[in-house]
Coordinates of C-alpha atoms and ligand atoms in Angstrom, one line a residue:
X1 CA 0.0 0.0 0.0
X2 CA 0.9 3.2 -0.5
X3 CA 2.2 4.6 2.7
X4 CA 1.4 8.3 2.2
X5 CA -2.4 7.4 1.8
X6 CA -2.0 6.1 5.6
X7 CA 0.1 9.7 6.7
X8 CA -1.4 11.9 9.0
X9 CA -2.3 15.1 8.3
X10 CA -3.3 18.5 9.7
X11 CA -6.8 18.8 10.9
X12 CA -6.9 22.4 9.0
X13 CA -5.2 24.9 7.6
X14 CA -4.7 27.1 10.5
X15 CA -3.5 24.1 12.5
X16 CA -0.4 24.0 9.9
X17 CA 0.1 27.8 10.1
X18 CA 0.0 27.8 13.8
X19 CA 2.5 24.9 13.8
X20 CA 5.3 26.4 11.5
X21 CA 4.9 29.5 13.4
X22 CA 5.3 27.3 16.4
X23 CA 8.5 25.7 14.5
X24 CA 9.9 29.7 13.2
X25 CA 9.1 31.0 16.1
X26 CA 11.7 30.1 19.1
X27 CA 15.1 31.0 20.8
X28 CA 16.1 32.6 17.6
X29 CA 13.1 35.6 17.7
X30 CA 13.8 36.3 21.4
X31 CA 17.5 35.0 22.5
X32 CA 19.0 34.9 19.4
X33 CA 17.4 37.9 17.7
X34 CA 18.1 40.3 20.2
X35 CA 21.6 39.7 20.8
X36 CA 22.5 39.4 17.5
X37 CA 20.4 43.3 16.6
X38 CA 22.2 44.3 19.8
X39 CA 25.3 43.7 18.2
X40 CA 24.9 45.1 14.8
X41 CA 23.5 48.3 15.7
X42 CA 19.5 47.2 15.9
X43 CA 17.8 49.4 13.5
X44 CA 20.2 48.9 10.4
X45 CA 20.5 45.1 11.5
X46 CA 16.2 44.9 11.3
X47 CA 16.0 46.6 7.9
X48 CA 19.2 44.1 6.8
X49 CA 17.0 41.7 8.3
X50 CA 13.7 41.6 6.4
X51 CA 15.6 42.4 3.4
X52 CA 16.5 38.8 3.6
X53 CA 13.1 37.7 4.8
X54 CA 11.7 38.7 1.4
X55 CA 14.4 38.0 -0.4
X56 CA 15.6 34.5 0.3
X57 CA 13.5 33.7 3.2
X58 CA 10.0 33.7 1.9
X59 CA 10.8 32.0 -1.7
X60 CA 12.8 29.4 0.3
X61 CA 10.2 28.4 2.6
X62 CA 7.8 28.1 -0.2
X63 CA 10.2 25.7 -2.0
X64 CA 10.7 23.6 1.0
X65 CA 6.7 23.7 1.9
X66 CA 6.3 22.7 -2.1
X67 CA 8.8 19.9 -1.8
X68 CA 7.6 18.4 1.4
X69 CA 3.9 18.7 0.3
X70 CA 4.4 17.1 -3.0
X71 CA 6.2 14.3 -1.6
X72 CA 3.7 13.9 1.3
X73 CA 6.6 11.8 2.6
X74 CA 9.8 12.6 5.1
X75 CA 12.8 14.7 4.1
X76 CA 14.7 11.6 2.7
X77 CA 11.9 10.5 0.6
X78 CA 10.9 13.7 -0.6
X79 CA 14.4 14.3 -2.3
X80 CA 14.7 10.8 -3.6
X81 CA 11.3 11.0 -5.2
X82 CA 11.1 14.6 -6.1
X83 CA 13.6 13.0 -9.0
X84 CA 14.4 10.5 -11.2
X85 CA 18.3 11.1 -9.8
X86 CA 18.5 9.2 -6.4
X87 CA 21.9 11.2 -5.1
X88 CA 19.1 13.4 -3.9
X89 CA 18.3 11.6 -1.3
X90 CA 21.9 13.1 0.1
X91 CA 20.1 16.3 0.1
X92 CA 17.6 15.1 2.8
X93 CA 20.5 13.1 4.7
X94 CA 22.1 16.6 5.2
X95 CA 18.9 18.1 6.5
X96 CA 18.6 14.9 8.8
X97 CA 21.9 15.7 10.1
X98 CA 21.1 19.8 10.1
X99 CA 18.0 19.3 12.2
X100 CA 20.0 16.6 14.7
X101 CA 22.8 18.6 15.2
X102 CA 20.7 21.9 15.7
X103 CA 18.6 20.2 18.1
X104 CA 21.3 18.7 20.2
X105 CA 22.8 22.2 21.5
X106 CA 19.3 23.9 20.8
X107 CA 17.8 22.0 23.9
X108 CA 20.6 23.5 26.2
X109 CA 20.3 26.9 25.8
X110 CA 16.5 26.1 26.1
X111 CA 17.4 23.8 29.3
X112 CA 18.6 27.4 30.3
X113 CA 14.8 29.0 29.9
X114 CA 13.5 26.3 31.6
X115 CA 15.9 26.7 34.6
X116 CA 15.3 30.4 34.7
X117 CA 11.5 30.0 34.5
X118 CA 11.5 27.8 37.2
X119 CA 14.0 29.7 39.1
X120 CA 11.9 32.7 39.1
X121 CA 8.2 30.9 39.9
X122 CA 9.9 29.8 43.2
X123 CA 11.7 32.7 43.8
X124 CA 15.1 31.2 44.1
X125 CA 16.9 34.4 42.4
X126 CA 15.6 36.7 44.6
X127 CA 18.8 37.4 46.8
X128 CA 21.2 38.2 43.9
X129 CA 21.8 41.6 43.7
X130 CA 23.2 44.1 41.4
X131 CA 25.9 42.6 39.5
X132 CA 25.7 38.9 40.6
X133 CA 24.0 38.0 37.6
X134 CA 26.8 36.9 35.3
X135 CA 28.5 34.8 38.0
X136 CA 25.3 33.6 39.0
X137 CA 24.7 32.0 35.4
X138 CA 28.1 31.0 35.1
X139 CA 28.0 28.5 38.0
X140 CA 24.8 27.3 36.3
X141 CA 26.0 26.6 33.3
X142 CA 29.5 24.9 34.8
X143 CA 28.0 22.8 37.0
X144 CA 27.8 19.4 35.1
X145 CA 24.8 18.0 36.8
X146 CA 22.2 21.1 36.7
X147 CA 23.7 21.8 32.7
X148 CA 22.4 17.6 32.0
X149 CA 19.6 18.0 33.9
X150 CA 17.8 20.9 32.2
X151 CA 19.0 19.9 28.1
X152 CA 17.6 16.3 29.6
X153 CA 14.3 17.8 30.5
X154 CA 14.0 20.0 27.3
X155 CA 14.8 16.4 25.2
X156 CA 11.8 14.7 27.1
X157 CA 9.5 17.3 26.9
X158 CA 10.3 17.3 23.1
X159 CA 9.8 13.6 23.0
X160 CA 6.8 13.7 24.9
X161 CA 4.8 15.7 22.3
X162 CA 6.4 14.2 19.0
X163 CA 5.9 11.0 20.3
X164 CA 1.8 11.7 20.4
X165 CA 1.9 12.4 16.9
X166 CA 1.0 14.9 14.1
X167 CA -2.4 15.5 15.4
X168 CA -2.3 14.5 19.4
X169 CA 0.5 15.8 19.8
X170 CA 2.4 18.5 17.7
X171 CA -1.0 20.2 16.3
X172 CA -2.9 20.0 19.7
X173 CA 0.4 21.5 21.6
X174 CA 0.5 24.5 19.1
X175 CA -3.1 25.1 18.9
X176 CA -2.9 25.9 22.8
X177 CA 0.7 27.0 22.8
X178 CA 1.1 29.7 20.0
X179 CA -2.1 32.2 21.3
X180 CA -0.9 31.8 25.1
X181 CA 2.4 33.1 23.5
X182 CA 1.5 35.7 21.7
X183 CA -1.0 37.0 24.5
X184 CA 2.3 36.6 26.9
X185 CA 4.4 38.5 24.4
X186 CA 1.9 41.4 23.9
X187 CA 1.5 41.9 27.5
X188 CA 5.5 41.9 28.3
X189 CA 5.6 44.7 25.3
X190 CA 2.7 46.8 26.7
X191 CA 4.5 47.2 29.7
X192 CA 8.0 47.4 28.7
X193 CA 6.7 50.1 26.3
X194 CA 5.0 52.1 29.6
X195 CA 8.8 52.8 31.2
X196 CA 10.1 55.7 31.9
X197 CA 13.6 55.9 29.5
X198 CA 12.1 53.3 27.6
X199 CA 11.7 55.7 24.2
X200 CA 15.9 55.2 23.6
X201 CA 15.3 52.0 23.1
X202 CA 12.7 52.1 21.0
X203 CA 15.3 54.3 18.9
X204 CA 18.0 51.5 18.8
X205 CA 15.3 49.1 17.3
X206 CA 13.7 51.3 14.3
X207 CA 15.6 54.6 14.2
X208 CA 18.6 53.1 11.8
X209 CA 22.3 54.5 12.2
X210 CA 22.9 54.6 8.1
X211 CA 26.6 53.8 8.4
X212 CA 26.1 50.3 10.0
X213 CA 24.7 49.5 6.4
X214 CA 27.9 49.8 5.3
X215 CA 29.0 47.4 6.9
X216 CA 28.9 43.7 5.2
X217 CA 29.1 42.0 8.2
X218 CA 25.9 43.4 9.2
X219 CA 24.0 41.7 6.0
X220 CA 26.2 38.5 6.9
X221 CA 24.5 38.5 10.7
X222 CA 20.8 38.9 8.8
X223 CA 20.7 36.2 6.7
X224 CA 22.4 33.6 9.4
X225 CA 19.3 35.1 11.3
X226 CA 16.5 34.4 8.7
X227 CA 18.2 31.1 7.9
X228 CA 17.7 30.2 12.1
X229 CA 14.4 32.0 12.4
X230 CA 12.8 31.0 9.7
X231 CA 14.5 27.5 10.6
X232 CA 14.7 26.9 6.8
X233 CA 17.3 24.1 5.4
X234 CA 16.8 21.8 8.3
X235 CA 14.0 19.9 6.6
X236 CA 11.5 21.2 9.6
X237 CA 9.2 23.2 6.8
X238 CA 9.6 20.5 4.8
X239 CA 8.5 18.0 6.7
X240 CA 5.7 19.9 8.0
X241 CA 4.6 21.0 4.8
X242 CA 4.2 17.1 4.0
X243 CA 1.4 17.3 6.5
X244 CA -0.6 20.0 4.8
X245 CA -3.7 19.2 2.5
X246 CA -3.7 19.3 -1.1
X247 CA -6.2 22.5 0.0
X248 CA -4.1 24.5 1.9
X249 CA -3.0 27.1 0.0
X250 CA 0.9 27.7 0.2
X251 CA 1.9 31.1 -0.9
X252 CA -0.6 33.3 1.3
X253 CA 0.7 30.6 3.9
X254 CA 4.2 31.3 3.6
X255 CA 3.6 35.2 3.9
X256 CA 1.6 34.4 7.3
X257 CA 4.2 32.6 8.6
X258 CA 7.2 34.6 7.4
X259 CA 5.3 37.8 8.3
X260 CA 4.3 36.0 12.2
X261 CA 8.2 35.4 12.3
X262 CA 9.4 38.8 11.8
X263 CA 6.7 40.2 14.1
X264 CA 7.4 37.8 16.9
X265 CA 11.3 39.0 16.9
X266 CA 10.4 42.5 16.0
X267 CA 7.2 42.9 19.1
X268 CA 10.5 40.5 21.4
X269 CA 12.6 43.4 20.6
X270 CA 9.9 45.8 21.8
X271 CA 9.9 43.4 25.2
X272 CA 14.0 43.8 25.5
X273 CA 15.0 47.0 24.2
X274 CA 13.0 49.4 25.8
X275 CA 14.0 47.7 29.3
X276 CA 17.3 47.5 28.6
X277 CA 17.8 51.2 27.8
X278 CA 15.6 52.0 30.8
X279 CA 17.8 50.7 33.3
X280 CA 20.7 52.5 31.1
X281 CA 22.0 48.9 30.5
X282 CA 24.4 47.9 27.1
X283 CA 22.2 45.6 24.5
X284 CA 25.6 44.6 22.7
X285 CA 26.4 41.9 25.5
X286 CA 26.6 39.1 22.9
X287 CA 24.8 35.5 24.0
X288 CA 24.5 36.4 27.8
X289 CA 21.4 38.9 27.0
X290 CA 18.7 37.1 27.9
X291 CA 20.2 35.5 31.3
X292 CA 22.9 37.9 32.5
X293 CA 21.2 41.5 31.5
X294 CA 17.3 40.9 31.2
X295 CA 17.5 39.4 34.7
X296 CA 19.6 42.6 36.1
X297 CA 16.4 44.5 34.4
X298 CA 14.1 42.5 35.7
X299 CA 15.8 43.0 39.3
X300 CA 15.1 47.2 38.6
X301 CA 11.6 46.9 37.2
X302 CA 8.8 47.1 39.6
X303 CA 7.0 43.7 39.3
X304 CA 9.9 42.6 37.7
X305 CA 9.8 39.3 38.9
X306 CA 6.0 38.7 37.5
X307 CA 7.7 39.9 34.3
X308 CA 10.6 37.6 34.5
X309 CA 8.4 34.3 35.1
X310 CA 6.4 35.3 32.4
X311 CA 9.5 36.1 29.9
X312 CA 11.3 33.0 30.5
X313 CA 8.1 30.6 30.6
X314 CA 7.5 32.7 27.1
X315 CA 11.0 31.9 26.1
X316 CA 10.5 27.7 27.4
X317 CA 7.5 27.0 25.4
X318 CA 8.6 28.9 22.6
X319 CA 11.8 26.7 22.0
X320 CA 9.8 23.9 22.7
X321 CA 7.5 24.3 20.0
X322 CA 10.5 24.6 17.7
X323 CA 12.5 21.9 19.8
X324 CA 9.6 19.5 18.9
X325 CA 10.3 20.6 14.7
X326 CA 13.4 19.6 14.6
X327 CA 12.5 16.4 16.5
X328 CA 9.8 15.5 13.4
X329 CA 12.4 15.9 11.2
X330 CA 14.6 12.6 12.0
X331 CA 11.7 11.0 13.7
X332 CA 9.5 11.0 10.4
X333 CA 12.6 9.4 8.4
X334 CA 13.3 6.3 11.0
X335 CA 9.5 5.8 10.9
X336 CA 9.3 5.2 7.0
X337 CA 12.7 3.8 6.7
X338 CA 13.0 0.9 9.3
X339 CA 9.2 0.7 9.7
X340 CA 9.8 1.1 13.4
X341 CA 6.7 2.5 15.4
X342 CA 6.3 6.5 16.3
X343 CA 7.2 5.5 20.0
X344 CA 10.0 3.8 19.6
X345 CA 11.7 6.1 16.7
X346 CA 10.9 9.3 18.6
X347 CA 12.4 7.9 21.9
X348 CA 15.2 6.2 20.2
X349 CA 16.5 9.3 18.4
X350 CA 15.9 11.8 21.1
X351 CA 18.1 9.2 23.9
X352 CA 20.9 10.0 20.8
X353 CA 20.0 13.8 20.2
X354 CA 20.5 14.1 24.6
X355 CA 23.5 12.2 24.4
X356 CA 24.5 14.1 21.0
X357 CA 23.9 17.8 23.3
X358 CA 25.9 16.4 26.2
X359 CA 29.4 18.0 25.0
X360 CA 27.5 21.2 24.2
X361 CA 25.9 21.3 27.7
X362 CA 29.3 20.6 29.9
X363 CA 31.3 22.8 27.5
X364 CA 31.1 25.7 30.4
X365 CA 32.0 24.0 32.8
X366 CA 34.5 20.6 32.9
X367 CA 34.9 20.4 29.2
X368 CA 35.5 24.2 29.3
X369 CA 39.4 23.4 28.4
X370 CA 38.0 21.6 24.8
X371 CA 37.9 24.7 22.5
X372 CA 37.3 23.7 18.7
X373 CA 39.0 26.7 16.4
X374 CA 39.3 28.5 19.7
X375 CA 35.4 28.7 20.3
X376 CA 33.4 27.1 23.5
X377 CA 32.2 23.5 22.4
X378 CA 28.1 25.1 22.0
X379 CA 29.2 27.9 19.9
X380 CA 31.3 26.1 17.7
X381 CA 28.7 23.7 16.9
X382 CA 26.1 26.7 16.6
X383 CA 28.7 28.2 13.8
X384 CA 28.8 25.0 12.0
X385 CA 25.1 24.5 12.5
X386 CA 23.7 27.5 12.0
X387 CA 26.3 29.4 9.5
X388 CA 27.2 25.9 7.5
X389 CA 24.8 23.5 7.2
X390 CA 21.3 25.6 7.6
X391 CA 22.5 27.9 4.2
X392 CA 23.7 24.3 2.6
X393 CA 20.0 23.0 3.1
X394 CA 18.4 25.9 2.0
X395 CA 21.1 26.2 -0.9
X396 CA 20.2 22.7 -1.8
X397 CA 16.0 23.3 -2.0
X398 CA 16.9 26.5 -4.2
X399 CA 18.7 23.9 -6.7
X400 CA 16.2 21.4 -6.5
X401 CA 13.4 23.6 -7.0
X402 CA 14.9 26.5 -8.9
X403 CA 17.2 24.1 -11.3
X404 CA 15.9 20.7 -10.9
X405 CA 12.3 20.4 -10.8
X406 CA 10.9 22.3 -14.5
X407 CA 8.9 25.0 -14.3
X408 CA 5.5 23.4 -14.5
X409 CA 6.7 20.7 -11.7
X410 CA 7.3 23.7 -9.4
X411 CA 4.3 25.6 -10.3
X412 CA 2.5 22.8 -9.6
X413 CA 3.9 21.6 -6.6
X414 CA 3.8 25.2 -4.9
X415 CA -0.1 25.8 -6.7
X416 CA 0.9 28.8 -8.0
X417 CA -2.1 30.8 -9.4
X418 CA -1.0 34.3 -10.3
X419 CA 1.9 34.4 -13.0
X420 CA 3.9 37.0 -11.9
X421 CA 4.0 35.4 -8.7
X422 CA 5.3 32.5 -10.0
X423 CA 8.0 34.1 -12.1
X424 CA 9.5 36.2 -9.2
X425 CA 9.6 33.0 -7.0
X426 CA 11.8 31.4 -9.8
X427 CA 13.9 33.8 -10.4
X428 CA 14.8 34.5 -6.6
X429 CA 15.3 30.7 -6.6
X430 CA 17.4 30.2 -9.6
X431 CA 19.2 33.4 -9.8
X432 CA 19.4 35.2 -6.2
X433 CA 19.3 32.7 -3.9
X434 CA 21.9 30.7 -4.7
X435 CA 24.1 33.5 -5.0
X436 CA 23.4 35.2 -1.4
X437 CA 23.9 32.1 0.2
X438 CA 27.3 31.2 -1.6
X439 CA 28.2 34.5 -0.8
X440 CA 27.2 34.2 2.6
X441 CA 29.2 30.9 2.7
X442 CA 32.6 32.5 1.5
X443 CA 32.4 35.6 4.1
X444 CA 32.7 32.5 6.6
X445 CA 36.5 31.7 5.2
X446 CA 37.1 35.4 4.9
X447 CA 38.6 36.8 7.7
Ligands
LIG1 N1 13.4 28.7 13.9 C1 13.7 28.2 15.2 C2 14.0 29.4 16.1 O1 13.9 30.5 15.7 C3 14.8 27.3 15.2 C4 14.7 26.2 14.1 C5 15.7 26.1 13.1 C6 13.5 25.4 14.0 C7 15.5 25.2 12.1 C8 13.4 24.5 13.0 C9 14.4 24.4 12.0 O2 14.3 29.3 17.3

């Protein structure tokens, strides 16, 4: 029997938006995003940003959703069958690997949301004063034990919801999860927007300083950023395009969902920015942002501590819904492949994504000597992650789509109804993208 007439599917339309939201939407719109604005001068960095959405972002997403739906099977087997050429199937092994790797150090730095939510709910930070912060997360993250601990319960969290299925579990999770976030995120904005010293901030985020457009490196932090945000390459869209109905219709889908991912960062960056200037504190901190500086805020803001439960349980079930993405991704591939059940492929290849994040977790503490090209374990594998094999994948779908499939094929496959529509989203796949990412690919060799 055909297998794909036996594959689940989403329940509607909106339950497929909400849940590549929920996938787009994670540590990279509030940790990642704000650090990385922080450091290249926020306003220029945001218009550098959605430059890239629109250029490379949306016409990528809409090739991997047109892949994966076409298909209506895993990563693997959407590459292999999307052609008569079977060294495809490499194409999907990559994103296999993308989507492993990425979730092996993704469910630290979440283990570190979780911590911090839970931290906050019982009110175990509230004797750290002014300056203990840093020190405060640094014995966190180097104790070996509470590091494990945290990435362990991220995993199983993950693996609990994959492990219910498309339906039970990742479509019900989102349908409650993604309005409680943005409700949670609205509210954090409406009152980090009400402080006092709060307008500078506001400044950094949209008033641009035209110079830092000058600088390259500035257009080389955006489109690593779209590439995480977006979580394009990893086979995550793909796959969760596979679920969507021959019904859904994927262009306006992909403008939701690119459009909800910008927002989300954009409305997080109303939530930080503000607060950070406020308390006259320095946005360019690098990584430590969210748990070294935000908390120091938090400790100034009346009902700071209300605000901080509710930003890291924001933060938590953000990654998670993304965690649980990346999870599908391998998960849907062992499933077809070795015929194994849902239960025992989920909880087989998230017992090898915790052991997998184990290095990344005790790399601040006693693995803190092991320093790949002179970078802690996590953020080496975040570099190779994030800046190598995300832009590969999404390099690959431009080919595939842009170059492989004809014209018709990808019409087809995407249900493109308006011509000019179509024609732009070629182009930008056979001419643009490829380009930017190469060229986003060599500024890593440069020095
Ligand atoms: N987009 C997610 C985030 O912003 C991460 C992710 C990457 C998810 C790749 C799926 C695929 O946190």
């Amino acid at each position: 029997m055909d297998p794909s007439a036996t594959r689940e599917q989403w329940g509607s339309s909106t339950s497929f938006i909400l849940a590549t939201i929920g996938s787009a939407a994670g540590l990279g719109n509030i940790w990642r995003f704000s650090y990385v604005a922080g450091e290249n001068g926020g306003a220029a960095f945001l218009l550098a940003y959605v430059l890239c959405v629109l250029l490379l972002g949306v016409p990528l997403v809409l090739a991997e959703f047109s892949v994966g739906r076409c298909a209506r099977g895993d990563v693997v087997a959407a590459y292999a069958g999307g052609t008569s050429k079977s060294s495809w199937a490499a194409a999907g092994w990559l994103a296999v690997v993308a989507a492993f790797v990425l979730l092996s150090y993704y469910a630290v730095v979440a283990g570190w949301a979780y911590k911090y939510f839970v931290s906050y709910l019982f009110g175990t930070m509230s004797h750290l004063g002014r300056g203990d912060y840093g020190t405060y997360f640094g014995d966190f993250i180097a104790r070996s034990f509470d590091a494990v601990l945290w990435q362990f319960l991220v995993v199983a969290s993950t693996v609990g919801v994959v492990v219910a299925g498309v339906k039970r579990g990742i479509e019900a999770m989102n349908k409650v999860l993604m309005p409680m976030l943005a409700a949670i995120l609205l509210l954090l904005a409406g009152y980090s927007l009400s402080l006092k010293g709060g307008a500078a901030g506001l400044a950094f985020l949209f008033d641009p300083d035209w110079s830092a457009l000058m600088r390259p490196s500035v257009y080389l932090a955006a489109l690593g950023q779209a590439f995480f945000s977006l979580g394009i390459g990893a086979g995550a869209l793909l796959t969760y395009g596979s679920y969507a109905s021959l019904k859904t219709r994927l262009g306006p889908t992909v403008l939701v969902v690119a459009g909800g991912d910008t927002l989300f960062a954009i409305v997080a960056g109303i939530v930080i920015f503000p607060a950070v200037f406020a308390f006259g504190l320095d946005p360019a901190q690098g990584p430590t942002l969210a748990f070294v500086t935000l908390p120091e805020v938090f400790r100034l803001m009346p009902g700071g501590s209300l605000f901080a439960i509710a930003f890291f349980l924001l933060l938590s079930l953000a990654a998670l819904t993304s965690a649980v993405s990346l999870l599908e991704v391998p998960a849907a591939v062992l499933i077809r492949r070795l015929n194994w059940s849902r239960n025992k492929s989920t909880i087989i290849i998230g017992a090898a994504v915790f052991a997998a994040g184990i290095p990344s977790a005790l790399g601040f503490g006693v693995l803190s000597g092991v320093r790949p090209f002179d970078l802690g374990i996590l953020e080496a594998i975040d570099h190779f992650a994030s800046k190598l094999l995300l832009p590969a994948g999404g390099f690959l779908v431009a080919i595939f789509v842009g170059w492989v499939w004809t014209k018709e094929q990808a019409f087809d496959a995407a249900a493109v109804r308006t011509a000019w529509v179509g024609r732009t989203w070629r182009f930008l796949l056979r001419y643009v993208a490829p380009w930017l990412i190469l060229l986003t690919l060599a500024g890593l060799i440069l020095p």
